[in-house]
Structures are given as C-alpha cells and as structure tokens.
Amino acid sequence: MAHFLVVTLVVASQLIAGISAQLPPQVYGDFISILSIDGGAIKGIIPSVVLDHLDKALKAKDKNASLAQYFDVIAGTSTGGLITAMLTAPNPNDPNRPAFTPEEIVQFYKENGPHIFNSSRPGNGPEFDGEFLRNITRELLKETRLNETLTNVVIPAMDIKTQKPVIFSSYKVKTLTYLNAKLSDICIATSAAPTILPPYYFENEDVEFNVVDGGLAAGNPTQAALSEVMRQNKDTKIVVLSLGTGITKVEEKYNVEMASKWINLQWIKPVFELTLRASANMNENYLATVFSGLQPADNYLRVQEYDLDPSLDNSINVTKENLEKLEEAGKELLQKNVVRMNVDTFDIEETDEGTFAEALERFADILYEEKKVRLERKSKEKRGRPFIKTITLPLGRIPLAKTYNN
C-alpha cells in the first residue's frame, strides 16, 4: 500500500508540474482542437478580447497556461493571421512561452493601429504604404519560421500571379519546404488587403510569392484549418473555436427593381457586399454540415457579433474613440447569449447555451481536461506501461454545454 501511495503521489506531482508543458501529440488524446480567427483589420481587437477571456479561464486552472499550449492548431487570416503568429511565435526571452498574450495583443492594436493605418503615409495606389506594419512585424517576429511555432499554424494568402490560394501550414512544410517562410513574411502577405495595403513580394527557397490578403481566399480560415487537419488525421474527433471580427445586421436596402437599373460600375459596391455575406454564410453552411454529420454538432463554437454597431464596421478607423469602442464591443459580446446560424434559412438564432463567456469557460474546461489526459497517458507510456485509452467520452461527444469528467 505504501509503495502504491508513493507511486500515486509521484504521478500526481509529475502531472501537476507538466500541465504547463507543451501539449502532447494528439495520439495521446481524444480529439484535435482548432482555434480559428477571421480577418478584419483593426477589428481584430474584438476576437483578441474574446481570447483574453479564454486565456484567463485557462490560467485559473493553470497559472502558466498559454493558448498555444492548449490548441493543436491555431489558424488566422489577415489580422487573424497576425494574431495567430503573435500567439504562437516563441518569446525571445523564454522560447517555451508565446511572444504575446491576448491581453497584450489588444494593447498592441490600440498602440500601433494608428501608425499602421496612418493617413499621412499614403501608398502609391493603395490607401496606406504599409511600411510601419512591415517594419513592426519583422521587429516582433524576427527570424522565426513557420516550423518554429509553439503549435501547428494555418495561415492563408492569395497569390495574384499564379491566381491560387497559398496555405502556409505547419502540416505542409514537411513536404513543401518552400512554405517554411518567415512568420513576418507570412503575416505581411496575409494582411495585404487590396486597396488598403500594398501587395507583398518575397522569395523562399527560390520560390516567388506575389501575395495579397488571405481574405480573398478564406476570410474565415476555419475551413482551411479543418481541411489541413482532416487530411492528416483520419477518423479523428475535432473541436473548433471560431472567432469573428463582427459584422453589422443585414440592411435590406436592395431589391430587384433597383438592381435592374444598375449599369456597369454601379454594381461594384452591391456585388462586393453580397459576395462577402454569401461567402460567410456558405462557410457556415459547410461547417454545419461537417459538425452534424462527420463531427458532433456540439464540437463547434462560433463566437461572432452579428449585430455590430455600424459605426464600428470601418476596419481602418483607428481613432482613440473607435479603438476603445471596439474593445468594449468585445466585452459586450462575451455577455450576449450564444447564437448559431440556421443553415436552412441562414438566420441567426439564439440558443439555450448561456452566454459566450460561459461557453468559453466550458471550452477551457474541455481543453484543460484533454491536456491532462494526454499528459497522463504519455507519462504512463514513459514508465513502460501499455498505452491504452482508458479515458473516453460518452458516445464520442464533447458537449460545450457542460463539462465532462474523466
């Protein structure tokens, strides 16, 4: 009995000490976790505030927690790609820690947004010259490359020369080594929004990239991240947290009578608006299909403000007042009830899952328990005991509506 107690205490101490370690491979766990962050320029403040709530919920369980230690994959487009890099790049003072916390990212936007979108720095064609963004991105991320991130990363961009999407993916660099570019180059590329910032050219392993904003390929990178994961991991449970940067409520301002009178350039603005809405809705439609057939529906949580104040919808408004309001919008979103899109009608419907803050806290419980499971199984394997998945979830479901016990 004494020997058993000693072994138990040793295992417990190892588990407690190891919970802040890097996330063990998925083979030791029950599911793969994905964090996905949309594009939206300065509106990246909103998902950063949401992530700060999740980060603090994890830190309440593990004081040294970081999101990169709890997600198998973090994906981002445009401003979401920059957030992704900041969450996953190693801190130069402690390579096991990320360069930024979500709270620090909020401050980054508030301090540097006015310099990135500075009207006194016009571009030769686009609205801004992009020099400040390029310089500060290189300063922050230095020489870090894609294969050096603290967890797997997926960041889309669009190559205007080849007219093909480019997916900078930790999974792809194993075979397509030319994609193992510097994180700074990847961030500048995915953030090069047409008409706002200049397109970006760089080379890696003698391969040319002529790239613009990843939003042209995937404004919401969840589908791209899922594709990368599902190709590499067959028959695997997947849990996804997808964060938007806020959209305004649909304004029914167009009709057939109006559209029948539009000619040539008069179609540009309506087509642009309709394309963005349709793309977002179809992305949700695809994800709903995946998470009702191939994956349990409760494994997907979308945190999005679908009724953003129209005055906050300008993604390059960097006045102090607007930056403060965006931060407040993120906090207010956390207190709103969870909503989901009805993919038959494309309407947004309220659920009985509580607030987004509560859903994120449940998500933190799930991530924390999964990491404990992986650490325990890996520890058993190291001690020479057979690796058997003895801790499973009922019916393969990972309910976000409540926590589970192992």
Protein backbone atom coordinates (compact mmCIF):
# COMPACT_ATOMS: atom_id res chain seq x y z
CA MET A 1 0.00 0.00 0.00
CA ALA A 2 2.81 2.39 0.90
CA HIS A 3 4.51 1.73 -2.43
CA PHE A 4 1.23 2.38 -4.25
CA LEU A 5 0.76 5.71 -2.44
CA VAL A 6 4.30 6.79 -3.27
CA VAL A 7 3.79 5.97 -6.96
CA THR A 8 0.46 7.77 -6.95
CA LEU A 9 1.97 10.89 -5.40
CA VAL A 10 4.84 10.85 -7.88
CA VAL A 11 2.48 10.55 -10.84
CA ALA A 12 0.27 13.33 -9.45
CA SER A 13 3.23 15.64 -8.93
CA GLN A 14 4.50 14.95 -12.43
CA LEU A 15 1.07 15.69 -13.86
CA ILE A 16 0.73 18.96 -11.95
CA ALA A 17 4.24 20.04 -12.92
CA GLY A 18 3.69 19.04 -16.53
CA ILE A 19 0.32 20.71 -17.14
CA SER A 20 2.11 23.90 -18.23
CA ALA A 21 4.30 21.96 -20.64
CA GLN A 22 3.68 21.84 -24.37
CA LEU A 23 0.59 19.92 -25.47
CA PRO A 24 1.49 16.26 -26.14
CA PRO A 25 0.63 14.92 -29.63
CA GLN A 26 -2.98 14.09 -30.44
CA VAL A 27 -2.24 10.36 -30.42
CA TYR A 28 -2.41 10.56 -26.62
CA GLY A 29 -5.75 12.36 -26.60
CA ASP A 30 -9.41 12.11 -27.51
CA PHE A 31 -9.70 14.93 -30.04
CA ILE A 32 -7.86 17.62 -32.01
CA SER A 33 -8.53 21.24 -31.02
CA ILE A 34 -8.59 24.12 -33.51
CA LEU A 35 -8.70 27.86 -32.86
CA SER A 36 -9.62 29.94 -35.91
CA ILE A 37 -9.57 33.76 -36.19
CA ASP A 38 -11.17 35.78 -39.00
CA GLY A 39 -9.76 38.76 -40.84
CA GLY A 40 -10.97 42.30 -40.21
CA ALA A 41 -8.00 44.70 -39.82
CA ILE A 42 -8.34 46.82 -36.67
CA LYS A 43 -11.49 44.90 -35.71
CA GLY A 44 -9.06 42.18 -34.64
CA ILE A 45 -9.44 43.82 -31.23
CA ILE A 46 -12.80 42.03 -30.82
CA PRO A 47 -11.52 38.42 -31.08
CA SER A 48 -8.46 39.40 -29.04
CA VAL A 49 -10.77 40.45 -26.18
CA VAL A 50 -12.63 37.15 -26.52
CA LEU A 51 -9.34 35.24 -26.42
CA ASP A 52 -8.30 37.15 -23.33
CA HIS A 53 -11.36 35.76 -21.54
CA LEU A 54 -10.48 32.21 -22.61
CA ASP A 55 -6.83 32.75 -21.66
CA LYS A 56 -7.79 33.90 -18.17
CA ALA A 57 -10.19 30.95 -17.79
CA LEU A 58 -7.28 28.60 -18.54
CA LYS A 59 -4.93 30.48 -16.24
CA ALA A 60 -7.44 29.99 -13.41
CA LYS A 61 -6.65 26.27 -13.73
CA ASP A 62 -3.03 26.52 -14.84
CA LYS A 63 -1.35 29.83 -13.92
CA ASN A 64 1.27 29.40 -16.65
CA ALA A 65 -1.20 28.49 -19.38
CA SER A 66 -0.95 29.86 -22.90
CA LEU A 67 -3.32 29.20 -25.79
CA ALA A 68 -0.53 27.64 -27.83
CA GLN A 69 -0.16 25.01 -25.09
CA TYR A 70 -3.82 24.01 -25.34
CA PHE A 71 -4.71 24.13 -29.05
CA ASP A 72 -3.36 21.64 -31.59
CA VAL A 73 -3.87 24.16 -34.39
CA ILE A 74 -4.29 27.94 -34.50
CA ALA A 75 -5.42 29.43 -37.81
CA GLY A 76 -5.86 33.02 -38.89
CA THR A 77 -6.50 35.17 -41.94
CA SER A 78 -5.30 38.76 -42.39
CA THR A 79 -5.47 40.39 -38.94
CA GLY A 80 -6.30 36.91 -37.62
CA GLY A 81 -3.05 35.68 -39.15
CA LEU A 82 -1.14 38.36 -37.24
CA ILE A 83 -2.89 37.32 -34.01
CA THR A 84 -2.06 33.70 -34.78
CA ALA A 85 1.63 34.50 -35.20
CA MET A 86 1.74 36.56 -32.00
CA LEU A 87 0.12 33.71 -30.05
CA THR A 88 2.43 31.03 -31.42
CA ALA A 89 5.83 32.65 -32.01
CA PRO A 90 8.30 31.80 -29.23
CA ASN A 91 9.08 34.59 -26.80
CA PRO A 92 12.74 35.59 -27.31
CA ASN A 93 13.23 35.67 -23.51
CA ASP A 94 11.59 32.26 -22.96
CA PRO A 95 11.27 30.04 -26.06
CA ASN A 96 8.64 27.88 -24.34
CA ARG A 97 6.31 30.86 -23.95
CA PRO A 98 4.46 32.77 -26.69
CA ALA A 99 5.57 36.22 -27.78
CA PHE A 100 2.23 37.76 -26.74
CA THR A 101 -0.79 37.06 -24.56
CA PRO A 102 -4.24 38.06 -25.86
CA GLU A 103 -4.30 40.96 -23.40
CA GLU A 104 -1.02 42.22 -24.85
CA ILE A 105 -2.40 41.85 -28.38
CA VAL A 106 -5.32 44.14 -27.52
CA GLN A 107 -2.80 46.75 -26.36
CA PHE A 108 -0.71 46.16 -29.50
CA TYR A 109 -3.68 47.09 -31.69
CA LYS A 110 -4.51 50.15 -29.62
CA GLU A 111 -0.93 51.41 -29.64
CA ASN A 112 0.08 50.52 -33.19
CA GLY A 113 -3.19 50.65 -35.15
CA PRO A 114 -2.93 54.44 -35.61
CA HIS A 115 0.56 54.00 -37.07
CA ILE A 116 -0.40 51.10 -39.37
CA PHE A 117 -3.38 52.96 -40.84
CA ASN A 118 -1.81 56.40 -40.85
CA SER A 119 -3.41 58.77 -43.37
CA SER A 120 -0.17 60.75 -43.56
CA ARG A 121 1.53 57.65 -45.06
CA PRO A 122 -0.38 57.17 -48.34
CA GLY A 123 0.63 54.39 -50.68
CA ASN A 124 1.37 54.52 -54.37
CA GLY A 125 -2.03 53.12 -55.27
CA PRO A 126 -3.33 51.58 -52.02
CA GLU A 127 -4.58 53.83 -49.23
CA PHE A 128 -1.54 53.24 -46.98
CA ASP A 129 2.11 52.48 -47.75
CA GLY A 130 2.27 49.54 -45.32
CA GLU A 131 5.82 50.34 -44.18
CA PHE A 132 5.02 50.55 -40.48
CA LEU A 133 3.21 47.19 -40.49
CA ARG A 134 6.10 45.56 -42.32
CA ASN A 135 8.72 47.03 -40.00
CA ILE A 136 6.99 46.24 -36.74
CA THR A 137 6.06 42.72 -37.89
CA ARG A 138 9.69 41.99 -38.70
CA GLU A 139 10.79 43.52 -35.40
CA LEU A 140 8.36 41.44 -33.37
CA LEU A 141 8.75 38.09 -35.14
CA LYS A 142 12.41 38.43 -36.11
CA GLU A 143 13.74 35.32 -37.88
CA THR A 144 11.08 32.90 -36.61
CA ARG A 145 9.91 30.50 -39.29
CA LEU A 146 6.70 28.56 -39.67
CA ASN A 147 8.21 25.30 -38.38
CA GLU A 148 9.30 27.02 -35.16
CA THR A 149 5.87 27.96 -33.83
CA LEU A 150 4.75 26.59 -30.46
CA THR A 151 1.84 24.73 -32.06
CA ASN A 152 0.60 24.00 -35.57
CA VAL A 153 -0.36 27.06 -37.60
CA VAL A 154 -2.52 27.57 -40.71
CA ILE A 155 -2.49 30.99 -42.43
CA PRO A 156 -4.00 31.55 -45.93
CA ALA A 157 -2.93 34.11 -48.52
CA MET A 158 -3.69 34.64 -52.21
CA ASP A 159 -1.03 34.64 -54.93
CA ILE A 160 -2.08 37.12 -57.62
CA LYS A 161 0.48 35.84 -60.14
CA THR A 162 -0.50 32.18 -60.05
CA GLN A 163 -4.10 33.06 -59.11
CA LYS A 164 -4.05 30.32 -56.49
CA PRO A 165 -4.52 30.32 -52.73
CA VAL A 166 -1.38 29.73 -50.70
CA ILE A 167 -1.89 27.94 -47.38
CA PHE A 168 1.05 28.43 -45.06
CA SER A 169 0.54 25.35 -42.94
CA SER A 170 2.71 23.60 -40.38
CA TYR A 171 1.47 20.34 -41.89
CA LYS A 172 2.55 21.27 -45.41
CA VAL A 173 6.13 22.30 -44.59
CA LYS A 174 7.04 18.66 -44.07
CA THR A 175 6.72 18.05 -47.81
CA LEU A 176 6.53 21.54 -49.34
CA THR A 177 9.58 23.01 -47.66
CA TYR A 178 9.39 26.29 -49.61
CA LEU A 179 6.33 27.16 -47.49
CA ASN A 180 8.55 27.26 -44.41
CA ALA A 181 8.85 31.01 -44.69
CA LYS A 182 9.49 33.60 -42.01
CA LEU A 183 6.40 34.33 -39.94
CA SER A 184 6.92 38.03 -40.62
CA ASP A 185 6.67 37.46 -44.39
CA ILE A 186 3.57 35.30 -43.93
CA CYS A 187 1.86 37.92 -41.74
CA ILE A 188 2.62 40.77 -44.14
CA ALA A 189 1.32 38.64 -47.01
CA THR A 190 -1.97 37.60 -45.42
CA SER A 191 -2.62 41.20 -44.27
CA ALA A 192 -2.09 42.90 -47.65
CA ALA A 193 -5.71 43.89 -48.17
CA PRO A 194 -6.29 45.19 -51.74
CA THR A 195 -6.91 48.96 -51.95
CA ILE A 196 -5.77 49.36 -48.32
CA LEU A 197 -2.22 47.94 -48.14
CA PRO A 198 0.21 47.13 -50.96
CA PRO A 199 0.64 43.58 -52.26
CA TYR A 200 3.72 41.79 -51.00
CA TYR A 201 6.54 40.07 -52.84
CA PHE A 202 9.06 37.74 -51.21
CA GLU A 203 11.07 34.63 -52.02
CA ASN A 204 11.75 31.49 -50.04
CA GLU A 205 13.90 28.62 -51.29
CA ASP A 206 13.95 30.29 -54.73
CA VAL A 207 10.15 30.21 -54.92
CA GLU A 208 8.43 33.53 -55.62
CA PHE A 209 5.35 34.73 -53.76
CA ASN A 210 3.25 37.60 -55.16
CA VAL A 211 0.63 37.70 -52.46
CA VAL A 212 -2.30 39.68 -51.11
CA ASP A 213 -4.74 39.38 -48.24
CA GLY A 214 -5.77 35.86 -47.28
CA GLY A 215 -9.35 37.09 -47.04
CA LEU A 216 -9.62 36.76 -50.83
CA ALA A 217 -9.19 33.02 -50.35
CA ALA A 218 -10.62 32.49 -46.86
CA GLY A 219 -11.84 35.39 -44.74
CA ASN A 220 -12.82 32.78 -42.19
CA PRO A 221 -9.91 30.28 -42.09
CA THR A 222 -11.82 27.56 -40.22
CA GLN A 223 -12.49 25.56 -43.37
CA ALA A 224 -8.83 25.75 -44.40
CA ALA A 225 -7.72 24.59 -40.94
CA LEU A 226 -10.23 21.73 -40.95
CA SER A 227 -9.03 20.64 -44.36
CA GLU A 228 -5.42 20.51 -43.17
CA VAL A 229 -6.32 18.55 -40.04
CA MET A 230 -8.68 16.06 -41.67
CA ARG A 231 -6.19 15.19 -44.39
CA GLN A 232 -3.54 14.40 -41.79
CA ASN A 233 -5.75 12.73 -39.18
CA LYS A 234 -8.32 10.22 -40.35
CA ASP A 235 -11.41 9.43 -38.26
CA THR A 236 -10.44 11.91 -35.56
CA LYS A 237 -12.77 13.91 -33.33
CA ILE A 238 -12.28 17.64 -33.81
CA VAL A 239 -13.25 20.56 -31.56
CA VAL A 240 -13.30 24.05 -33.09
CA LEU A 241 -13.46 27.53 -31.62
CA SER A 242 -14.03 30.03 -34.44
CA LEU A 243 -13.84 33.77 -33.79
CA GLY A 244 -15.25 36.54 -35.97
CA THR A 245 -14.41 40.25 -36.02
CA GLY A 246 -18.01 41.42 -36.11
CA ILE A 247 -20.50 42.16 -38.89
CA THR A 248 -23.42 44.56 -39.00
CA LYS A 249 -27.02 43.42 -39.12
CA VAL A 250 -28.27 42.91 -42.66
CA GLU A 251 -29.86 46.04 -44.05
CA GLU A 252 -32.50 45.23 -46.64
CA LYS A 253 -31.63 48.09 -48.95
CA TYR A 254 -31.53 46.37 -52.36
CA ASN A 255 -34.29 44.85 -54.44
CA VAL A 256 -34.86 43.62 -57.99
CA GLU A 257 -36.40 46.90 -59.12
CA MET A 258 -33.29 48.81 -58.02
CA ALA A 259 -30.81 46.25 -59.38
CA SER A 260 -32.47 46.15 -62.80
CA LYS A 261 -31.47 49.79 -63.27
CA TRP A 262 -27.80 49.42 -62.28
CA ILE A 263 -25.29 49.64 -65.08
CA ASN A 264 -21.58 48.85 -65.20
CA LEU A 265 -19.75 50.28 -62.15
CA GLN A 266 -22.95 50.75 -60.17
CA TRP A 267 -22.81 47.00 -59.48
CA ILE A 268 -19.40 47.14 -57.76
CA LYS A 269 -20.45 48.06 -54.23
CA PRO A 270 -23.54 45.80 -54.08
CA VAL A 271 -21.65 42.84 -55.56
CA PHE A 272 -18.80 43.33 -53.07
CA GLU A 273 -21.23 43.42 -50.12
CA LEU A 274 -23.24 40.45 -51.37
CA THR A 275 -20.11 38.41 -52.06
CA LEU A 276 -18.78 38.91 -48.53
CA ARG A 277 -22.12 37.96 -46.97
CA ALA A 278 -22.62 34.97 -49.23
CA SER A 279 -19.08 33.70 -48.65
CA ALA A 280 -19.51 33.93 -44.87
CA ASN A 281 -22.89 32.20 -44.97
CA MET A 282 -21.67 29.39 -47.22
CA ASN A 283 -18.68 28.86 -44.94
CA GLU A 284 -21.10 28.44 -42.02
CA ASN A 285 -23.19 26.10 -44.15
CA TYR A 286 -20.16 23.90 -44.84
CA LEU A 287 -19.13 23.83 -41.18
CA ALA A 288 -22.65 22.97 -40.09
CA THR A 289 -22.55 20.04 -42.50
CA VAL A 290 -19.25 18.83 -41.08
CA PHE A 291 -20.39 19.26 -37.49
CA SER A 292 -23.70 17.47 -37.88
CA GLY A 293 -22.57 14.53 -39.98
CA LEU A 294 -18.84 13.82 -39.75
CA GLN A 295 -18.43 15.52 -36.36
CA PRO A 296 -20.86 16.11 -33.45
CA ALA A 297 -22.61 19.50 -33.77
CA ASP A 298 -21.65 20.50 -30.22
CA ASN A 299 -17.96 20.32 -31.12
CA TYR A 300 -18.15 23.65 -32.94
CA LEU A 301 -18.48 27.07 -31.29
CA ARG A 302 -18.63 30.24 -33.37
CA VAL A 303 -18.19 33.48 -31.41
CA GLN A 304 -19.32 36.30 -33.65
CA GLU A 305 -21.07 39.66 -33.24
CA TYR A 306 -23.83 39.60 -35.87
CA ASP A 307 -25.23 43.00 -34.89
CA LEU A 308 -22.14 45.18 -34.79
CA ASP A 309 -22.74 48.90 -34.40
CA PRO A 310 -22.41 50.25 -37.98
CA SER A 311 -20.11 52.99 -36.67
CA LEU A 312 -17.59 50.26 -35.73
CA ASP A 313 -17.66 48.45 -39.07
CA ASN A 314 -14.90 50.57 -40.62
CA SER A 315 -11.92 48.23 -40.33
CA ILE A 316 -9.35 51.03 -40.65
CA ASN A 317 -10.87 53.57 -38.25
CA VAL A 318 -8.08 53.94 -35.71
CA THR A 319 -9.27 56.93 -33.71
CA LYS A 320 -8.80 56.52 -29.98
CA GLU A 321 -12.56 56.57 -29.50
CA ASN A 322 -13.14 53.80 -32.05
CA LEU A 323 -10.39 51.59 -30.60
CA GLU A 324 -11.91 51.90 -27.14
CA LYS A 325 -15.37 51.12 -28.52
CA LEU A 326 -14.07 48.00 -30.31
CA GLU A 327 -12.60 46.75 -27.05
CA GLU A 328 -15.91 47.42 -25.32
CA ALA A 329 -17.77 45.63 -28.14
CA GLY A 330 -15.67 42.54 -27.47
CA LYS A 331 -16.53 42.67 -23.77
CA GLU A 332 -20.23 43.15 -24.52
CA LEU A 333 -20.18 40.20 -26.92
CA LEU A 334 -18.99 37.95 -24.11
CA GLN A 335 -22.14 38.78 -22.13
CA LYS A 336 -24.50 38.01 -25.01
CA ASN A 337 -26.23 34.66 -25.35
CA VAL A 338 -24.70 32.08 -27.67
CA VAL A 339 -26.25 32.14 -31.13
CA ARG A 340 -25.95 29.76 -34.04
CA MET A 341 -26.78 30.06 -37.71
CA ASN A 342 -29.73 28.09 -39.06
CA VAL A 343 -28.19 26.77 -42.26
CA ASP A 344 -31.59 26.16 -43.85
CA THR A 345 -32.72 29.77 -43.54
CA PHE A 346 -29.31 31.40 -42.81
CA ASP A 347 -30.95 33.19 -39.88
CA ILE A 348 -29.13 33.77 -36.60
CA GLU A 349 -30.93 32.02 -33.75
CA GLU A 350 -30.40 32.25 -30.01
CA THR A 351 -29.65 29.04 -28.10
CA ASP A 352 -30.06 27.88 -24.51
CA GLU A 353 -26.29 27.51 -24.05
CA GLY A 354 -25.88 30.59 -21.88
CA THR A 355 -23.55 33.49 -22.66
CA PHE A 356 -20.47 33.37 -24.83
CA ALA A 357 -18.39 33.95 -21.68
CA GLU A 358 -19.91 30.84 -20.10
CA ALA A 359 -19.39 28.83 -23.28
CA LEU A 360 -15.73 29.86 -23.36
CA GLU A 361 -15.30 28.83 -19.73
CA ARG A 362 -16.74 25.41 -20.58
CA PHE A 363 -14.37 25.31 -23.54
CA ALA A 364 -11.48 25.99 -21.16
CA ASP A 365 -12.63 23.04 -19.01
CA ILE A 366 -12.59 20.79 -22.05
CA LEU A 367 -9.14 21.91 -23.20
CA TYR A 368 -7.73 21.55 -19.69
CA GLU A 369 -9.11 18.04 -19.20
CA GLU A 370 -7.86 16.95 -22.62
CA LYS A 371 -4.35 18.13 -21.83
CA LYS A 372 -4.39 16.29 -18.50
CA VAL A 373 -5.47 13.12 -20.30
CA ARG A 374 -2.63 13.42 -22.80
CA LEU A 375 -0.02 14.10 -20.14
CA GLU A 376 -1.18 11.17 -18.04
CA ARG A 377 -1.18 8.75 -20.97
CA LYS A 378 2.22 9.94 -22.14
CA SER A 379 3.57 9.58 -18.58
CA LYS A 380 2.29 6.01 -18.38
CA GLU A 381 3.96 5.15 -21.68
CA LYS A 382 7.28 6.59 -20.47
CA ARG A 383 7.07 4.41 -17.37
CA GLY A 384 6.81 1.33 -19.55
CA ARG A 385 3.12 0.75 -19.04
CA PRO A 386 0.98 -0.08 -22.07
CA PHE A 387 -0.69 2.95 -23.65
CA ILE A 388 -4.43 2.26 -23.57
CA LYS A 389 -7.09 4.91 -24.00
CA THR A 390 -8.95 4.21 -20.78
CA ILE A 391 -10.49 7.70 -20.54
CA THR A 392 -13.15 8.29 -23.16
CA LEU A 393 -16.18 10.47 -23.71
CA PRO A 394 -19.70 9.03 -23.86
CA LEU A 395 -20.79 8.37 -27.44
CA GLY A 396 -17.81 10.33 -28.71
CA ARG A 397 -19.45 13.67 -27.87
CA ILE A 398 -17.62 16.62 -26.37
CA PRO A 399 -20.51 18.81 -25.17
CA LEU A 400 -19.82 22.52 -24.92
CA ALA A 401 -23.00 22.90 -22.89
CA LYS A 402 -21.39 21.19 -19.89
CA THR A 403 -18.06 19.83 -18.78
CA TYR A 404 -17.23 16.16 -18.68
CA ASN A 405 -15.49 14.06 -16.10
CA ASN A 406 -12.72 11.60 -16.78
